[in-house]
Coordinates of C-alpha atoms in Angstrom, one line a residue:
T1 CA 61.7 60.1 186.3
R2 CA 64.0 59.0 183.5
T3 CA 61.1 58.7 181.1
Q4 CA 60.0 62.2 181.9
T5 CA 63.5 63.6 181.4
H6 CA 63.7 62.0 177.9
T7 CA 60.2 63.3 177.1
Q8 CA 61.3 66.8 178.1
T9 CA 64.4 66.6 176.0
H10 CA 62.5 65.4 173.0
T11 CA 59.9 68.2 173.6
T12 CA 62.7 70.8 173.6
M13 CA 64.2 69.4 170.4
L14 CA 60.8 69.3 168.8
Q15 CA 60.1 72.9 169.7
R16 CA 63.4 74.0 168.2
C17 CA 62.7 72.1 165.0
Y18 CA 59.2 73.4 164.9
N19 CA 60.2 77.0 165.5
N20 CA 62.5 76.9 162.4
P21 CA 60.2 78.2 159.7
R22 CA 62.1 76.5 157.0
H23 CA 60.7 73.2 158.2
T24 CA 57.2 74.2 156.9
R25 CA 58.3 72.5 153.6
T26 CA 58.9 69.1 155.0
R27 CA 56.4 66.3 154.8
A28 CA 57.1 65.6 158.5
A29 CA 56.1 69.1 159.5
P30 CA 52.4 68.5 159.8
A31 CA 53.1 65.7 162.3
A32 CA 55.5 67.9 164.2
R33 CA 53.1 70.8 164.4
R34 CA 50.3 68.5 165.6
A35 CA 52.7 67.1 168.2
H36 CA 53.8 70.5 169.3
R37 CA 50.3 71.9 169.6
S38 CA 49.1 68.9 171.6
G39 CA 52.1 69.3 173.8
R40 CA 51.0 72.9 174.6
R41 CA 47.6 71.5 175.5
G42 CA 49.3 69.1 178.0
N43 CA 48.7 66.0 175.8
L44 CA 52.2 65.3 174.6
P45 CA 52.2 62.4 172.2
P46 CA 54.1 59.2 173.2
L47 CA 57.8 59.5 173.4
K48 CA 58.3 57.4 170.3
A49 CA 56.1 59.5 168.2
A50 CA 57.7 62.7 169.4
A51 CA 61.2 61.3 168.8
G52 CA 60.1 60.3 165.3
C53 CA 59.1 63.8 164.4
V54 CA 62.3 65.2 165.9
G55 CA 64.4 62.7 164.0
E56 CA 62.7 63.4 160.7
L57 CA 63.0 67.1 161.1
C58 CA 66.5 67.4 162.5
E59 CA 68.2 64.8 160.5
D60 CA 66.7 65.9 157.2
P61 CA 65.3 69.4 158.0
W62 CA 64.3 70.1 154.4
G63 CA 62.8 66.8 153.8
Q64 CA 65.2 66.3 150.9
D65 CA 65.8 62.6 151.3
E66 CA 62.2 61.7 151.3
D67 CA 61.4 64.2 148.5
V68 CA 64.2 62.8 146.3
A69 CA 63.0 59.2 147.0
N70 CA 59.5 60.2 145.9
G71 CA 60.6 62.4 143.0
E72 CA 58.9 65.4 144.6
D73 CA 61.9 67.8 144.6
V74 CA 61.9 68.1 140.8
D75 CA 59.1 69.7 138.8
I76 CA 59.4 67.7 135.6
Y77 CA 57.4 70.3 133.7
R78 CA 59.5 73.3 134.7
D79 CA 62.9 72.0 135.9
T80 CA 63.9 69.3 133.3
A81 CA 64.4 69.2 129.6
L82 CA 60.6 68.7 129.3
R83 CA 60.4 72.4 129.7
Y84 CA 61.5 72.8 126.0
A85 CA 58.3 71.0 124.9
G86 CA 56.6 74.4 125.4
Y87 CA 58.8 75.7 122.6
A88 CA 57.9 72.8 120.2
N89 CA 55.8 75.1 118.0
E90 CA 58.8 77.5 117.5
V91 CA 60.9 74.6 116.3
G92 CA 58.1 73.4 114.1
E93 CA 57.8 76.8 112.5
S94 CA 61.6 77.0 112.0
F95 CA 61.7 73.7 110.0
A96 CA 58.3 74.0 108.3
V97 CA 59.7 73.6 104.8
F98 CA 61.3 70.3 105.7
L99 CA 58.3 68.8 107.5
P100 CA 55.3 66.9 106.1
P101 CA 51.9 68.8 106.1
F102 CA 51.1 67.6 109.5
G103 CA 54.5 68.5 111.0
V104 CA 53.7 72.1 112.1
P105 CA 50.3 71.3 113.5
L106 CA 51.9 68.4 115.4
S107 CA 54.4 70.8 116.9
Y108 CA 51.6 73.0 118.1
A109 CA 49.8 70.0 119.5
V110 CA 52.9 69.0 121.5
A111 CA 53.2 72.5 122.9
I112 CA 49.5 72.7 123.8
T113 CA 49.6 69.3 125.4
Y114 CA 52.5 70.3 127.5
V115 CA 50.8 73.5 128.7
C116 CA 47.6 71.5 129.7
F117 CA 49.6 68.8 131.5
D118 CA 51.6 71.4 133.4
S119 CA 48.4 73.4 134.4
V120 CA 46.8 70.2 135.7
D121 CA 50.0 69.3 137.6
K122 CA 50.1 72.7 139.3
G123 CA 46.5 72.4 140.3
K124 CA 47.0 69.0 141.8
R125 CA 50.1 70.1 143.7
A126 CA 48.3 73.1 145.1
Q127 CA 45.3 70.9 146.1
K128 CA 47.6 68.5 147.9
K129 CA 49.5 71.2 149.6
E130 CA 46.3 73.0 150.8
F131 CA 45.0 69.8 152.3
E132 CA 48.4 69.3 154.1
F133 CA 48.0 72.8 155.5
T134 CA 44.4 72.5 156.7
Q135 CA 43.5 68.8 156.9
V136 CA 40.0 69.9 155.6
D137 CA 38.6 68.8 152.3
D138 CA 34.9 69.6 152.5
D139 CA 34.8 73.4 152.6
G140 CA 35.5 74.0 148.9
S141 CA 39.1 75.2 149.5
P142 CA 40.8 72.2 147.8
A143 CA 38.8 72.9 144.6
L144 CA 39.6 76.6 144.8
A145 CA 43.3 75.8 145.3
F146 CA 43.2 73.5 142.3
G147 CA 41.4 76.1 140.1
S148 CA 43.6 79.0 141.2
A149 CA 46.9 77.2 140.6
A150 CA 45.7 75.7 137.3
A151 CA 44.6 79.1 136.0
D152 CA 47.8 80.7 137.2
A153 CA 49.8 78.1 135.4
M154 CA 47.8 78.4 132.2
V155 CA 48.3 82.2 132.0
W156 CA 52.0 81.8 132.9
Q157 CA 52.5 79.2 130.2
L158 CA 50.7 81.2 127.5
L159 CA 53.0 84.1 128.2
A160 CA 56.3 82.2 129.1
S161 CA 56.0 79.5 126.4
V162 CA 54.1 81.1 123.6
A163 CA 53.8 84.9 123.4
V164 CA 57.1 86.1 124.7
P165 CA 59.5 83.4 123.3
G166 CA 57.8 83.8 119.9
S167 CA 58.5 87.5 119.8
V168 CA 62.0 87.2 121.1
I169 CA 63.0 84.5 118.7
H170 CA 61.3 86.4 115.8
T171 CA 63.3 89.5 116.7
T172 CA 66.6 87.5 117.0
V173 CA 66.1 85.9 113.6
A174 CA 65.1 89.2 111.9
A175 CA 68.1 91.0 113.4
T176 CA 70.5 88.3 112.3
S177 CA 69.0 88.2 108.8
H178 CA 69.3 92.0 108.6
L179 CA 72.9 91.9 109.7
I180 CA 73.8 89.2 107.1
H181 CA 71.9 90.5 104.1
D182 CA 71.3 94.3 104.5
T183 CA 74.5 95.7 106.1
D184 CA 78.0 96.6 104.9
V185 CA 79.4 94.2 107.6
G186 CA 77.4 91.3 106.2
S187 CA 78.4 92.1 102.6
A188 CA 82.1 92.4 103.5
A189 CA 81.9 89.1 105.4
H190 CA 80.3 87.4 102.4
A191 CA 82.9 88.7 100.0
T192 CA 85.7 87.6 102.4
V193 CA 84.4 84.1 102.8
L194 CA 83.7 83.7 99.1
A195 CA 87.2 84.8 98.3
Q196 CA 88.5 82.1 100.6
V197 CA 86.3 79.2 99.4
G198 CA 86.0 80.1 95.7
Q199 CA 83.1 80.5 93.4
D200 CA 82.4 76.7 93.3
L201 CA 81.1 76.9 96.8
A202 CA 79.1 80.0 96.3
P203 CA 75.7 78.0 96.3
A204 CA 76.7 76.4 99.6
L205 CA 77.6 79.8 101.1
D206 CA 74.2 81.1 100.0
V207 CA 72.5 78.1 101.8
A208 CA 74.5 78.7 104.9
E209 CA 73.6 82.4 105.0
A210 CA 69.9 81.6 104.5
W211 CA 69.9 79.1 107.4
T212 CA 72.1 81.1 109.8
P213 CA 69.3 83.4 111.1
T214 CA 67.1 80.4 111.9
L215 CA 69.9 78.5 113.6
V216 CA 70.8 81.5 115.7
G217 CA 67.1 81.8 116.7
L218 CA 67.0 78.2 117.8
A219 CA 70.3 78.4 119.6
A220 CA 69.0 81.3 121.6
I221 CA 66.2 79.2 123.2
P222 CA 68.3 77.7 126.0
M223 CA 69.6 81.2 126.9
I224 CA 66.1 82.8 127.1
V225 CA 64.1 80.2 128.9
H226 CA 65.0 81.0 132.5
P227 CA 65.0 84.9 132.1
I228 CA 61.6 84.8 130.4
D229 CA 60.2 82.4 133.0
E230 CA 61.3 84.6 135.9
A231 CA 60.1 87.8 134.2
I232 CA 56.6 86.3 133.8
H233 CA 56.6 85.3 137.4
K234 CA 57.3 88.9 138.4
L235 CA 54.6 90.1 136.2
L236 CA 52.0 87.8 137.7
N237 CA 53.1 88.6 141.2
V238 CA 51.9 92.2 140.8
S239 CA 48.8 91.5 138.7
L240 CA 47.1 88.1 138.5
R241 CA 48.2 86.5 141.8
P242 CA 47.0 89.4 144.0
A243 CA 43.7 89.2 142.2
I244 CA 43.4 85.5 142.9
R245 CA 44.2 86.1 146.5
D246 CA 41.4 88.6 146.8
V247 CA 38.9 86.4 145.1
A248 CA 39.9 83.5 147.4
T249 CA 39.5 85.8 150.4
L250 CA 36.1 87.0 149.4
Q251 CA 35.1 83.3 149.0
L252 CA 36.7 81.8 152.1
G253 CA 37.7 84.7 154.4
D254 CA 40.8 84.1 156.5
A255 CA 40.8 80.4 155.4
A256 CA 42.0 81.7 152.0
G257 CA 45.5 82.0 153.4
A258 CA 46.1 78.3 152.9
V259 CA 44.8 78.4 149.4
V260 CA 47.0 81.3 148.4
R261 CA 50.1 79.7 149.9
A262 CA 49.4 76.4 148.2
M263 CA 49.0 78.1 144.9
L264 CA 52.3 80.0 145.3
M265 CA 54.2 76.9 146.3
A266 CA 52.9 75.1 143.3
S267 CA 53.6 77.9 140.9
G268 CA 57.3 77.2 140.5
N269 CA 58.2 80.8 141.3
D270 CA 61.6 80.8 143.0
D271 CA 61.0 84.2 144.7
T272 CA 57.6 83.4 146.2
Q273 CA 58.6 79.9 147.1
Q274 CA 61.6 81.2 149.1
E275 CA 59.4 83.6 150.9
V276 CA 56.9 80.9 151.7
L277 CA 59.7 78.6 153.0
E278 CA 61.1 81.4 155.2
D279 CA 57.6 82.0 156.6
E280 CA 57.6 85.6 155.4
Q281 CA 54.5 87.5 154.3
V282 CA 53.6 86.5 150.8
L283 CA 50.9 88.5 149.0
G284 CA 49.5 89.5 152.3
V285 CA 49.3 86.0 153.7
T286 CA 51.1 85.1 156.9
V287 CA 51.3 82.0 159.2
D288 CA 51.3 82.7 163.0
S289 CA 53.0 80.7 165.7
N290 CA 50.0 78.4 166.0
D291 CA 50.2 77.4 162.4
E292 CA 47.0 79.3 161.6
F293 CA 46.9 81.0 158.2
D294 CA 45.8 84.6 158.1
V295 CA 45.0 87.0 155.3
T296 CA 46.5 90.2 156.6
I297 CA 45.4 92.5 153.8
E298 CA 41.8 93.3 153.1
P299 CA 40.7 92.2 149.7
A300 CA 40.7 95.1 147.2
K301 CA 37.2 96.1 146.3
D302 CA 37.9 99.4 144.7
V303 CA 37.8 99.8 140.9
A304 CA 41.2 101.6 140.8
T305 CA 43.1 98.6 142.2
W306 CA 41.5 96.1 139.9
T307 CA 41.9 98.4 137.0
T308 CA 45.6 98.8 137.7
R309 CA 46.2 95.1 138.0
A310 CA 44.3 94.5 134.8
A311 CA 46.3 97.2 133.0
I312 CA 49.6 95.7 134.2
L313 CA 48.7 92.3 133.0
V314 CA 47.4 93.5 129.7
C315 CA 50.5 95.7 129.1
G316 CA 52.7 92.7 129.9
A317 CA 50.8 90.4 127.7
S318 CA 50.8 93.0 124.9
A319 CA 54.5 93.6 125.0
P320 CA 55.4 90.6 122.8
F321 CA 53.1 91.9 120.0
G322 CA 54.7 95.3 120.3
L323 CA 58.1 93.7 119.9
F324 CA 56.9 91.9 116.8
A325 CA 55.8 95.2 115.3
I326 CA 59.1 97.0 116.2
S327 CA 61.1 94.2 114.8
D328 CA 59.3 94.3 111.5
A329 CA 59.6 98.1 111.3
V330 CA 63.3 98.1 112.1
F331 CA 64.6 95.0 110.4
G332 CA 61.9 94.4 107.7
T333 CA 60.7 91.1 106.5
V334 CA 63.0 88.2 107.2
H335 CA 64.7 86.8 104.1

C-alpha cells in the first residue's frame, strides 16, 4: 500500500542516518536508535515518529541548530574568555605591588572557584551523557560518570591552569629580564634609547625596563593557553584516563563503556571527542552496531602497568617544577 511504501522509504532513510556514526552526537540520536532497533524487531514506530527522527538527523545531522539554541555547543569554561579566569592568580601575582592586601588572595580565590565550577560542570555533563547512552540511572553508573569526569577535570585544571602556566610565565619573565639587564644586547639597547630620549627621561626608561618582563609574561598568556591545554590532554590520555577506565571496568564490567565515553566527551579533549564522534575505539571502548557499549581491553591488574601510568603522570606533573629550577639556575633571580 501507499502507507507501507512511505514507511519503507522512511525506514531506509532512518537506517542511513543511523548508520552514520557521526550522528551519535545528536540529541535526536537516542530516538533514532530506539526506532531503528524496534524496526529490526518488527515493531516499527508510527510513520510520523520515524519521519521525525529522520528529519532531525538528516536536516541537522550534527544537532547543531538545537545545540546552539540550547547553548550546548559551547563549553563556557573552556571555549570562551572565561578560560582566562584560571590564570587569575598569575595576573594577581604580577600586579601584587599595586593591589590592596586582599588583592592577591582574591585572585587565587577567583582561579580556585573557576576550577571547582569547571570540575562540577564536567561531572554533570558526563552524568547526563551517560544517562543518554544507557537510559539507566539506578546502577551506580551515573555517579561513577560524574565522579570520573569531575576528578579528570580537577587534575587537568591543576596542571593546565596552575602548575604549567606558572612555570612557563615565570621562565618567560626571567628570560626577558635577563635579556634586558644582564646581556650586552640589553645594555646596548638601553644606551641607544637613552641617547634618543635624553637624560631627563632616564627614570621613565628605568620604569619601562622594570615593567617590560612582567608585561611580556602577561602578553604570552593568550599564546600559551591552547598548546598547554592540549598537552595536558595528551598526558592524561596515557596516564589518568586509562586508569579511570580500568577502575570503572572493575566496578561495572562491560557497562563501564558508557561511563568512559561520557567522561571523554565531557573532558573537552578535541582528540578524544573526535574519536568518539567517529565511533572509533577510544581507550579500549567501542560501540557495536546494536548501540551496545563494550570494553574491549581487559582492565590492567598488573603492578607494572599501574606503575608506568603513575610514573608518567608524576613526571608530567613534576615537569613545571623542573622548569622553575632550570629557569632560576640559568637566568637567576628576576630583577
